[in-house]
Amino acid sequence: MIFDSYEAFRAANFTAKVCILGSGPAGTTIARKLGAAGIPVVVLEAGSREFGDDSQDFYRGVTVGDPYFDLDVTRLRFMGGSSNHWAGWCRVLDGQDFEPKAWAPDTGWPISRADIEPYLPEVQDILELPDFRPDVPISDDIRWVQLIKSPAVRFGEKFADELDRSRNVAVVLSTYATELTGDGKRVTGAKLWSNGQDAGSFTADYFVVCTGGLENSRLLLWSNQRSNGGVVPKATALGRYWMEHPTFEGGNAILADYSEFEVDATNEAFFSPTLAAMERLGIMNFGIRLIETPYPGIKSVIADLACTAPEMAEWVSYQLSQNLRCAAQLYVAWEQAPLASNQIRLSKTDVDPAGVPRIELHWKKSELERRTLLEGLRLFGKTLVREDLGRVRIADWLASGGDYPTNEELAGHHHMGGTRMGTNVTKSVVDANSKVHGMDNLYVGGSSVFCTSGECNPTTTIIALACRLGDHLGKLIGV
């Protein structure tokens, strides 16, 4: 059932055991799992069926630190959430991403890749994916990896009819949970704002916060402040360890033969480091996206390389005699180390129309991120030389220690951390089952629970974790 207002939902006299806040990929996945198990669940979606400027305005905020996207642009506030502008890139976090790294403090998860693998067939069905293929070693340091471009599932579109027909799932649109109330052991209710006005309170046996990788922290920070610690009693890490995937064009390459690498339907190939290489260099995970340069642009790449890297001249000259016609741009997205200083705070001066403080995002890339980008490209270049596959030229700004460009992608629109998973209550917010530490009935879904970001896009892992959480809640609650 889908209701366009909280008033219409109340008139239906639907009684829910579970209240899910947010209808994005995590919220919708958990709701479908619970509904299929016969458990009545209500999904409160702050937005309506379509994009609206007034709704989107609730997402305005400021960023302190490095340049970043406007906060009301980098996510969407209507049914289906930010899946509505998802590009469809799919890969699950590597097994090594779940393991602690001695050279990077506060890394490591309380679960392993094996804990989400049983749910991958379900994820593939939801996201309409083929089977994932194993990585292919290029050298001891670099591996070819598969990044699948799915049909970019819009959750609000794909599952609307199913949810509308469901007798166990009620989706309530234009209904915003402004805060949760709690007594330090349980959430006792949610205060609502619907269609531009106060809509009173709502109660359920269980609450699952799935409002997004920024809003999850905002809601819990405000709720905790209002309830004097009654919603997140162990709140030291709340809002902290926020992460993104910095993304820049790091250079270009001349290749002996582009067909040496398997490419996808858009003629792109993807590469990542081995764990041994990361450990040896003391860097984080990264992904290199190799994009073939159209033939007319190759001459300029070769000329630039010949002028700035004369040691390549002999190799380039030889390859030219072999009818070389391959060049590529190298885009790099990489893992940001978890830092407590990268955090979501509540504004002290600005509130949204419902009176909730807006977000103040404190975000800055560290030296470890800079080293990961530079050493990652050097590692890739050495691999191409060693295997006689090509040569890499690192971008001038990076090689010379210049500032990051401000006219490029900046990052991936991937909002991770803030309510991270863990066993240490001073450095995490939820446990291995995504339950808030010290609370009996409060859970968190989505990428805000990520402990580390890996190098890949988060949506596939978000869905796997949501399937796991839905399964856990289904067994816990029963019918």
CSV table of N, CA and C in Angstrom, one decimal, residues 147-225:
chain,number,residue,atom,x,y,z
A,147,LEU,N,33.8,-4.3,-12.9
A,147,LEU,CA,32.8,-3.3,-12.4
A,147,LEU,C,31.6,-3.3,-13.3
A,148,ILE,N,30.5,-3.9,-12.9
A,148,ILE,CA,29.4,-4.1,-13.8
A,148,ILE,C,28.5,-2.8,-13.8
A,149,LYS,N,28.1,-2.4,-15.0
A,149,LYS,CA,27.1,-1.3,-15.1
A,149,LYS,C,25.7,-1.9,-15.3
A,150,SER,N,25.0,-1.8,-14.2
A,150,SER,CA,23.6,-2.4,-14.2
A,150,SER,C,22.7,-1.5,-14.9
A,151,PRO,N,21.4,-1.9,-15.1
A,151,PRO,CA,20.4,-1.0,-15.7
A,151,PRO,C,20.1,0.2,-14.8
A,152,ALA,N,20.8,0.4,-13.7
A,152,ALA,CA,20.6,1.6,-12.8
A,152,ALA,C,19.2,1.6,-12.3
A,153,VAL,N,18.9,0.6,-11.4
A,153,VAL,CA,17.6,0.4,-10.9
A,153,VAL,C,17.1,1.6,-10.1
A,154,ARG,N,15.9,2.1,-10.4
A,154,ARG,CA,15.3,3.2,-9.6
A,154,ARG,C,14.3,2.5,-8.7
A,155,PHE,N,14.6,2.4,-7.4
A,155,PHE,CA,13.8,1.6,-6.5
A,155,PHE,C,12.4,2.1,-6.4
A,156,GLY,N,12.2,3.4,-6.5
A,156,GLY,CA,10.8,3.9,-6.4
A,156,GLY,C,10.0,3.5,-7.6
A,157,GLU,N,10.6,3.3,-8.8
A,157,GLU,CA,9.9,2.9,-10.0
A,157,GLU,C,9.7,1.3,-10.0
A,158,LYS,N,10.9,0.6,-9.8
A,158,LYS,CA,10.8,-0.8,-10.0
A,158,LYS,C,9.9,-1.5,-9.0
A,159,PHE,N,9.8,-1.0,-7.8
A,159,PHE,CA,9.1,-1.8,-6.8
A,159,PHE,C,7.8,-1.1,-6.4
A,160,ALA,N,7.4,0.0,-7.1
A,160,ALA,CA,6.2,0.7,-6.7
A,160,ALA,C,4.9,-0.1,-6.8
A,161,ASP,N,4.7,-0.9,-7.9
A,161,ASP,CA,3.5,-1.7,-8.0
A,161,ASP,C,3.5,-2.8,-7.0
A,162,GLU,N,4.7,-3.4,-6.8
A,162,GLU,CA,4.7,-4.5,-5.7
A,162,GLU,C,4.4,-4.0,-4.4
A,163,LEU,N,4.9,-2.8,-4.0
A,163,LEU,CA,4.7,-2.2,-2.7
A,163,LEU,C,3.2,-1.8,-2.6
A,164,ASP,N,2.7,-1.3,-3.7
A,164,ASP,CA,1.3,-0.8,-3.6
A,164,ASP,C,0.3,-2.0,-3.4
A,165,ARG,N,0.7,-3.2,-4.0
A,165,ARG,CA,-0.2,-4.3,-3.8
A,165,ARG,C,0.0,-5.0,-2.5
A,166,SER,N,1.1,-4.8,-1.8
A,166,SER,CA,1.4,-5.5,-0.6
A,166,SER,C,0.4,-5.3,0.5
A,167,ARG,N,0.1,-6.3,1.2
A,167,ARG,CA,-0.8,-6.2,2.4
A,167,ARG,C,0.0,-6.0,3.7
A,168,ASN,N,1.3,-6.3,3.6
A,168,ASN,CA,2.2,-6.2,4.7
A,168,ASN,C,3.1,-5.0,4.8
A,169,VAL,N,3.2,-4.2,3.7
A,169,VAL,CA,4.0,-3.1,3.6
A,169,VAL,C,3.2,-1.8,3.3
A,170,ALA,N,3.3,-0.8,4.1
A,170,ALA,CA,2.7,0.5,3.8
A,170,ALA,C,3.8,1.5,3.6
A,171,VAL,N,3.8,2.2,2.5
A,171,VAL,CA,4.7,3.3,2.2
A,171,VAL,C,3.9,4.6,2.4
A,172,VAL,N,4.4,5.5,3.3
A,172,VAL,CA,3.7,6.7,3.5
A,172,VAL,C,4.6,7.9,3.0
A,173,LEU,N,4.1,8.6,2.0
A,173,LEU,CA,4.9,9.6,1.4
A,173,LEU,C,4.7,11.0,2.0
A,174,SER,N,5.7,11.9,1.7
A,174,SER,CA,5.6,13.2,2.3
A,174,SER,C,5.5,13.3,3.8
A,175,THR,N,6.2,12.3,4.4
A,175,THR,CA,6.1,12.2,5.9
A,175,THR,C,7.5,12.0,6.4
A,176,TYR,N,8.0,13.0,7.2
A,176,TYR,CA,9.3,13.2,7.6
A,176,TYR,C,9.4,13.0,9.1
A,177,ALA,N,10.3,12.0,9.5
A,177,ALA,CA,10.5,11.8,10.9
A,177,ALA,C,11.5,12.8,11.4
A,178,THR,N,11.1,13.9,12.1
A,178,THR,CA,12.0,14.9,12.5
A,178,THR,C,12.9,14.5,13.6
A,179,GLU,N,12.4,13.6,14.5
A,179,GLU,CA,13.3,13.1,15.5
A,179,GLU,C,12.7,11.8,16.1
A,180,LEU,N,13.6,11.0,16.7
A,180,LEU,CA,13.1,9.9,17.4
A,180,LEU,C,13.2,10.2,18.9
A,181,THR,N,12.3,9.6,19.7
A,181,THR,CA,12.4,9.7,21.1
A,181,THR,C,12.8,8.4,21.7
A,182,GLY,N,13.5,8.5,22.9
A,182,GLY,CA,14.0,7.2,23.5
A,182,GLY,C,14.3,7.4,25.0
A,183,ASP,N,14.4,6.3,25.7
A,183,ASP,CA,14.7,6.3,27.1
A,183,ASP,C,16.1,5.7,27.4
A,184,GLY,N,16.9,5.6,26.4
A,184,GLY,CA,18.3,5.1,26.6
A,184,GLY,C,18.3,3.6,26.5
A,185,LYS,N,17.2,2.9,26.3
A,185,LYS,CA,17.1,1.5,26.1
A,185,LYS,C,16.3,1.1,24.8
A,186,ARG,N,15.3,1.9,24.6
A,186,ARG,CA,14.4,1.7,23.5
A,186,ARG,C,14.0,3.0,22.8
A,187,VAL,N,13.7,3.0,21.5
A,187,VAL,CA,13.1,4.1,20.9
A,187,VAL,C,11.6,4.0,21.3
A,188,THR,N,11.0,5.1,21.8
A,188,THR,CA,9.6,5.1,22.2
A,188,THR,C,8.7,5.7,21.2
A,189,GLY,N,9.3,6.4,20.2
A,189,GLY,CA,8.4,6.9,19.1
A,189,GLY,C,9.2,7.8,18.2
A,190,ALA,N,8.4,8.3,17.2
A,190,ALA,CA,9.0,9.2,16.2
A,190,ALA,C,8.1,10.4,16.0
A,191,LYS,N,8.6,11.6,16.0
A,191,LYS,CA,7.9,12.8,15.8
A,191,LYS,C,7.8,13.1,14.3
A,192,LEU,N,6.7,13.4,13.8
A,192,LEU,CA,6.5,13.5,12.3
A,192,LEU,C,6.1,14.8,11.9
A,193,TRP,N,6.5,15.1,10.6
A,193,TRP,CA,6.1,16.3,9.9
A,193,TRP,C,5.6,15.9,8.5
A,194,SER,N,4.4,16.1,8.2
A,194,SER,CA,3.8,15.6,7.0
A,194,SER,C,3.1,16.7,6.2
A,195,ASN,N,3.4,16.8,4.9
A,195,ASN,CA,2.8,17.8,4.1
A,195,ASN,C,2.8,19.2,4.7
A,196,GLY,N,4.0,19.5,5.2
A,196,GLY,CA,4.2,20.9,5.7
A,196,GLY,C,3.7,21.3,7.0
A,197,GLN,N,3.4,20.3,7.8
A,197,GLN,CA,2.9,20.6,9.2
A,197,GLN,C,3.2,19.4,10.2
A,198,ASP,N,3.1,19.8,11.4
A,198,ASP,CA,3.3,18.8,12.5
A,198,ASP,C,2.3,17.7,12.4
A,199,ALA,N,2.7,16.5,12.4
A,199,ALA,CA,1.7,15.4,12.3
A,199,ALA,C,1.7,14.5,13.5
A,200,GLY,N,2.2,14.9,14.6
A,200,GLY,CA,2.2,14.2,15.9
A,200,GLY,C,3.2,13.1,15.9
A,201,SER,N,3.0,12.0,16.7
A,201,SER,CA,4.0,11.0,16.9
A,201,SER,C,3.5,9.6,16.4
A,202,PHE,N,4.5,8.8,16.2
A,202,PHE,CA,4.2,7.4,15.7
A,202,PHE,C,5.0,6.4,16.5
A,203,THR,N,4.4,5.3,16.8
A,203,THR,CA,5.1,4.3,17.6
A,203,THR,C,5.1,2.9,16.9
A,204,ALA,N,6.1,2.2,17.1
A,204,ALA,CA,6.3,0.8,16.5
A,204,ALA,C,7.2,0.0,17.5
A,205,ASP,N,7.2,-1.3,17.3
A,205,ASP,CA,8.1,-2.1,18.1
A,205,ASP,C,9.5,-2.0,17.7
A,206,TYR,N,9.8,-1.8,16.5
A,206,TYR,CA,11.2,-1.6,16.0
A,206,TYR,C,11.3,-0.4,15.0
A,207,PHE,N,12.4,0.2,15.0
A,207,PHE,CA,12.7,1.3,14.1
A,207,PHE,C,14.0,1.0,13.4
A,208,VAL,N,14.0,1.3,12.0
A,208,VAL,CA,15.2,1.1,11.2
A,208,VAL,C,15.4,2.4,10.5
A,209,VAL,N,16.6,3.1,10.7
A,209,VAL,CA,16.9,4.3,10.1
A,209,VAL,C,17.6,4.1,8.8
A,210,CYS,N,17.0,4.5,7.7
A,210,CYS,CA,17.6,4.3,6.3
A,210,CYS,C,17.4,5.6,5.5
A,211,THR,N,17.8,6.7,6.1
A,211,THR,CA,17.6,8.0,5.5
A,211,THR,C,18.7,8.4,4.6
A,212,GLY,N,19.8,7.7,4.6
A,212,GLY,CA,21.0,8.0,3.7
A,212,GLY,C,22.2,8.2,4.5
A,213,GLY,N,23.4,8.3,3.8
A,213,GLY,CA,24.7,8.4,4.4
A,213,GLY,C,25.0,9.7,5.0
A,214,LEU,N,24.2,10.7,4.9
A,214,LEU,CA,24.3,11.9,5.6
A,214,LEU,C,23.2,12.1,6.6
A,215,GLU,N,22.0,11.8,6.2
A,215,GLU,CA,20.8,12.1,7.0
A,215,GLU,C,20.7,11.1,8.2
A,216,ASN,N,21.2,9.9,8.1
A,216,ASN,CA,21.2,9.0,9.2
A,216,ASN,C,21.8,9.6,10.4
A,217,SER,N,23.0,10.2,10.2
A,217,SER,CA,23.7,10.9,11.3
A,217,SER,C,23.0,12.1,11.8
A,218,ARG,N,22.5,12.9,10.9
A,218,ARG,CA,21.7,14.1,11.2
A,218,ARG,C,20.6,13.8,12.1
A,219,LEU,N,19.7,12.8,11.7
A,219,LEU,CA,18.6,12.4,12.5
A,219,LEU,C,19.0,11.9,13.9
A,220,LEU,N,20.0,11.1,14.0
A,220,LEU,CA,20.4,10.5,15.3
A,220,LEU,C,21.0,11.5,16.1
A,221,LEU,N,21.8,12.4,15.6
A,221,LEU,CA,22.4,13.5,16.4
A,221,LEU,C,21.4,14.4,17.0
A,222,TRP,N,20.4,14.8,16.2
A,222,TRP,CA,19.4,15.7,16.7
A,222,TRP,C,18.5,15.0,17.7
A,223,SER,N,18.1,13.7,17.4
A,223,SER,CA,17.3,12.9,18.3
A,223,SER,C,18.0,12.8,19.7
A,224,ASN,N,19.3,12.5,19.6
A,224,ASN,CA,20.1,12.3,20.8
A,224,ASN,C,20.2,13.6,21.6
A,225,GLN,N,20.4,14.7,20.9
A,225,GLN,CA,20.4,15.9,21.6
A,225,GLN,C,19.1,16.3,22.3
